[in-house]
Coordinates of C-alpha atoms in Angstrom, one line a residue:
M26 CA -67.3 12.5 7.0
K27 CA -64.8 11.4 9.6
R28 CA -61.2 10.3 8.1
Y29 CA -60.3 7.1 9.0
D30 CA -56.8 6.8 10.8
I31 CA -54.3 5.4 8.4
T32 CA -53.8 2.3 10.9
H33 CA -57.6 0.9 10.1
W34 CA -56.2 1.4 5.9
A35 CA -53.3 -0.9 7.3
D36 CA -55.2 -3.6 8.9
S37 CA -57.8 -3.6 6.1
V38 CA -55.4 -4.2 3.1
R39 CA -53.6 -6.8 5.2
G40 CA -56.8 -8.7 5.7
V41 CA -56.3 -8.7 9.6
A42 CA -59.1 -6.5 10.4
G43 CA -62.3 -8.0 12.0
P44 CA -65.5 -8.8 9.6
E45 CA -67.5 -6.2 11.3
D46 CA -64.3 -3.6 10.6
E47 CA -63.8 -4.7 7.2
Q48 CA -67.4 -4.2 6.1
A49 CA -67.5 -0.6 7.8
A50 CA -64.2 0.2 6.0
R51 CA -65.4 -1.1 2.6
A52 CA -68.5 1.4 3.2
H53 CA -66.6 4.2 4.3
L54 CA -64.4 3.9 1.4
T55 CA -67.4 4.2 -1.1
A56 CA -68.1 7.6 0.0
A57 CA -64.6 8.3 1.6
S58 CA -62.6 11.8 0.6
A59 CA -59.9 11.9 -1.5
G60 CA -57.3 11.6 1.6
D61 CA -58.8 8.4 2.9
R62 CA -58.6 7.1 -0.6
R63 CA -55.0 8.4 -0.9
D64 CA -54.2 6.4 2.4
E65 CA -55.9 3.1 1.5
E66 CA -54.1 3.1 -1.9
L67 CA -50.9 3.9 0.0
M68 CA -51.3 1.1 2.3
R69 CA -52.3 -1.2 -0.4
R70 CA -48.9 -0.3 -2.1
V71 CA -47.2 -1.0 1.1
A72 CA -48.8 -4.1 1.5
G73 CA -48.2 -5.3 -1.7
V74 CA -44.0 -5.0 -1.1
G75 CA -44.3 -6.4 1.8
Y76 CA -46.0 -9.6 0.5
R77 CA -43.4 -9.4 -2.3
D78 CA -40.4 -9.5 -0.1
C79 CA -42.0 -12.4 1.8
V80 CA -42.6 -14.7 -0.7
D81 CA -39.7 -13.6 -3.1
E82 CA -36.9 -16.5 -2.6
V83 CA -33.4 -15.1 -1.4
P84 CA -30.9 -16.8 -3.9
A85 CA -29.4 -19.9 -2.6
S86 CA -25.8 -18.9 -3.1
A87 CA -26.6 -15.7 -0.7
V88 CA -27.8 -17.8 1.9
R89 CA -24.6 -20.0 1.8
I90 CA -22.6 -17.3 2.1
A91 CA -24.5 -15.6 4.7
K92 CA -24.5 -18.9 6.8
A93 CA -20.4 -19.3 6.2
L94 CA -19.8 -15.7 7.2
G95 CA -22.0 -15.9 10.4
S96 CA -20.7 -19.1 11.1
V97 CA -16.6 -18.5 10.5
R98 CA -15.6 -18.6 14.2
R99 CA -17.7 -21.9 15.1
T100 CA -16.6 -23.8 12.1
R101 CA -13.1 -22.8 12.0
S102 CA -12.7 -24.1 15.8
S103 CA -14.8 -27.2 15.2
E104 CA -14.6 -28.3 11.7
R105 CA -11.8 -30.5 10.5
R106 CA -9.3 -28.5 8.6
L107 CA -7.5 -30.4 6.1
P108 CA -3.5 -30.4 6.2
F109 CA -2.5 -28.5 3.0
R110 CA 0.7 -28.7 1.2
I111 CA 2.1 -25.5 -0.6
V112 CA 3.2 -27.1 -4.4
F113 CA 3.7 -23.7 -6.3
D114 CA 4.9 -20.2 -5.1
S115 CA 5.5 -17.8 -7.6
L116 CA 7.7 -16.0 -5.0
G117 CA 9.8 -18.7 -4.5
Q118 CA 9.7 -20.5 -7.8
G119 CA 10.2 -20.0 -11.3
A120 CA 7.5 -21.0 -14.1
V121 CA 6.3 -24.6 -13.4
A122 CA 4.6 -26.3 -16.7
G123 CA 0.9 -26.8 -16.4
V124 CA 0.6 -23.7 -14.1
R125 CA -0.7 -20.6 -15.3
G126 CA 1.9 -17.8 -15.8
S127 CA 2.1 -14.6 -13.0
Q128 CA 3.4 -11.0 -13.5
A129 CA 6.3 -9.7 -11.4
S130 CA 3.7 -7.9 -9.4
D131 CA 1.2 -11.1 -8.6
R132 CA 1.6 -13.7 -6.2
H133 CA 0.4 -16.9 -7.1
V134 CA -0.1 -20.0 -5.1
V135 CA -1.2 -23.6 -5.5
V136 CA -1.9 -25.9 -2.7
E137 CA -2.9 -29.4 -2.0
A138 CA -5.2 -30.2 0.8
G139 CA -6.7 -33.6 1.0
D140 CA -8.8 -34.5 -2.2
F141 CA -8.8 -30.6 -3.7
V142 CA -6.3 -28.1 -5.2
V143 CA -6.7 -24.5 -4.4
D144 CA -5.0 -22.3 -7.1
V145 CA -5.0 -18.5 -5.8
R146 CA -3.4 -15.3 -7.4
F147 CA -3.1 -12.2 -5.6
E148 CA -3.2 -8.5 -7.5
P149 CA -2.4 -5.7 -5.1
G150 CA -3.8 -2.6 -5.1
E151 CA -7.1 -3.2 -7.4
P152 CA -10.0 -1.1 -6.7
S153 CA -13.2 -2.3 -5.2
R154 CA -16.3 -2.7 -7.3
F155 CA -18.2 -1.2 -4.4
G156 CA -16.4 1.9 -4.0
G157 CA -13.8 3.1 -1.8
A158 CA -10.1 3.1 -0.9
P159 CA -8.1 0.6 -3.1
G160 CA -7.7 -3.0 -2.2
A161 CA -6.0 -6.2 -3.1
A162 CA -7.6 -8.8 -5.3
V163 CA -7.9 -12.4 -5.1
T164 CA -8.9 -14.6 -7.5
G165 CA -8.7 -18.3 -7.5
Q166 CA -10.3 -21.7 -8.6
V167 CA -10.7 -25.0 -6.3
L168 CA -10.6 -28.5 -8.1
R169 CA -10.8 -31.9 -7.0
R170 CA -7.5 -33.7 -7.3
Q171 CA -9.6 -36.4 -9.1
G172 CA -9.8 -35.8 -12.5
S173 CA -9.3 -31.9 -11.9
R174 CA -13.3 -31.8 -11.6
P175 CA -14.0 -28.3 -10.4
L176 CA -15.9 -27.9 -7.0
A177 CA -18.7 -25.8 -7.6
E178 CA -21.1 -23.8 -4.8
A179 CA -18.4 -23.9 -2.1
P180 CA -18.1 -20.8 0.0
V181 CA -15.3 -19.1 0.2
L182 CA -14.1 -16.6 3.0
I183 CA -11.2 -13.9 3.0
L184 CA -10.2 -13.5 6.6
A185 CA -8.3 -10.8 8.9
G186 CA -7.9 -12.7 12.1
D187 CA -11.8 -14.0 12.5
E188 CA -13.1 -11.3 10.8
A189 CA -14.5 -11.8 7.1
V190 CA -13.2 -9.0 4.7
G191 CA -14.3 -10.7 1.4
A192 CA -16.8 -13.5 0.4
S193 CA -17.2 -15.2 -2.6
L194 CA -18.8 -18.7 -4.0
T195 CA -17.3 -20.9 -6.3
S196 CA -18.8 -20.7 -9.7
D197 CA -19.8 -23.9 -11.7
S198 CA -15.7 -24.2 -13.0
G199 CA -14.9 -23.6 -9.3
E200 CA -13.7 -20.1 -9.3
F201 CA -14.4 -17.3 -7.3
Q202 CA -13.2 -13.8 -6.5
A203 CA -12.9 -11.0 -3.8
D204 CA -11.4 -7.7 -4.3
G205 CA -11.4 -4.6 -2.0
L206 CA -9.4 -6.2 0.5
P207 CA -7.3 -4.5 3.2
D208 CA -3.6 -4.7 3.7
G209 CA -2.0 -7.1 6.2
P210 CA -2.1 -11.0 6.8
L211 CA -5.2 -12.2 5.6
D212 CA -6.2 -16.3 5.3
L213 CA -8.5 -18.1 2.6
W214 CA -11.0 -20.4 4.4
V215 CA -13.0 -22.5 1.7
R216 CA -15.6 -25.3 3.0
V217 CA -14.9 -28.3 1.0
G218 CA -17.4 -30.5 2.7
R219 CA -20.0 -30.3 5.2
D220 CA -17.6 -30.8 8.4
Q221 CA -14.5 -30.0 6.6
S222 CA -12.4 -27.0 5.2
I223 CA -9.4 -25.6 3.9
D224 CA -7.8 -22.8 5.7
F225 CA -4.4 -21.4 5.1
P226 CA -2.5 -18.1 5.3
L227 CA -2.4 -15.8 2.0
S228 CA 0.5 -14.0 3.2
A229 CA 4.1 -14.5 2.1
T230 CA 6.0 -16.4 5.0

């Protein structure tokens, strides 16, 4: 008995073969060689993987970060960037009551912008969890000034110019982190509303 081409089995297991072809394939399989059976089973497994990939939902957090990464150039030019004010910078001030302490090697900055507060810490030389050369790490928290309520699920990007070199999403407590960052001037960008963002330099001036 002549073996079926593997493309016939691919059409059969996906249900895209015509009724006559499908009936012939089923009849062929009853007396098929071991090679045909292996081909049919292989295509069935491949189709199963493809089906699961289609029906499995991508986490909403991953979608939001991907959209932020893809639209950063557009949003930086079209969104309303809230004016910001640095209320604490560990490089130029001593300890302030109510602000978490910083080690000498860190830089700790607290920024107010609109109805929000961004508390950011820089830790130089931390290794990336993804491997490769060591890089700086940024951790922080975004809060609403009213009641110090955390801003959850807000996309956060670390930018070198217009290139995103780090990405995160704020947790339920408003916290975020990014590591393995390159040296050089960096900006922090946070989307705080549909058409609003906070965008300020992380580098000391």
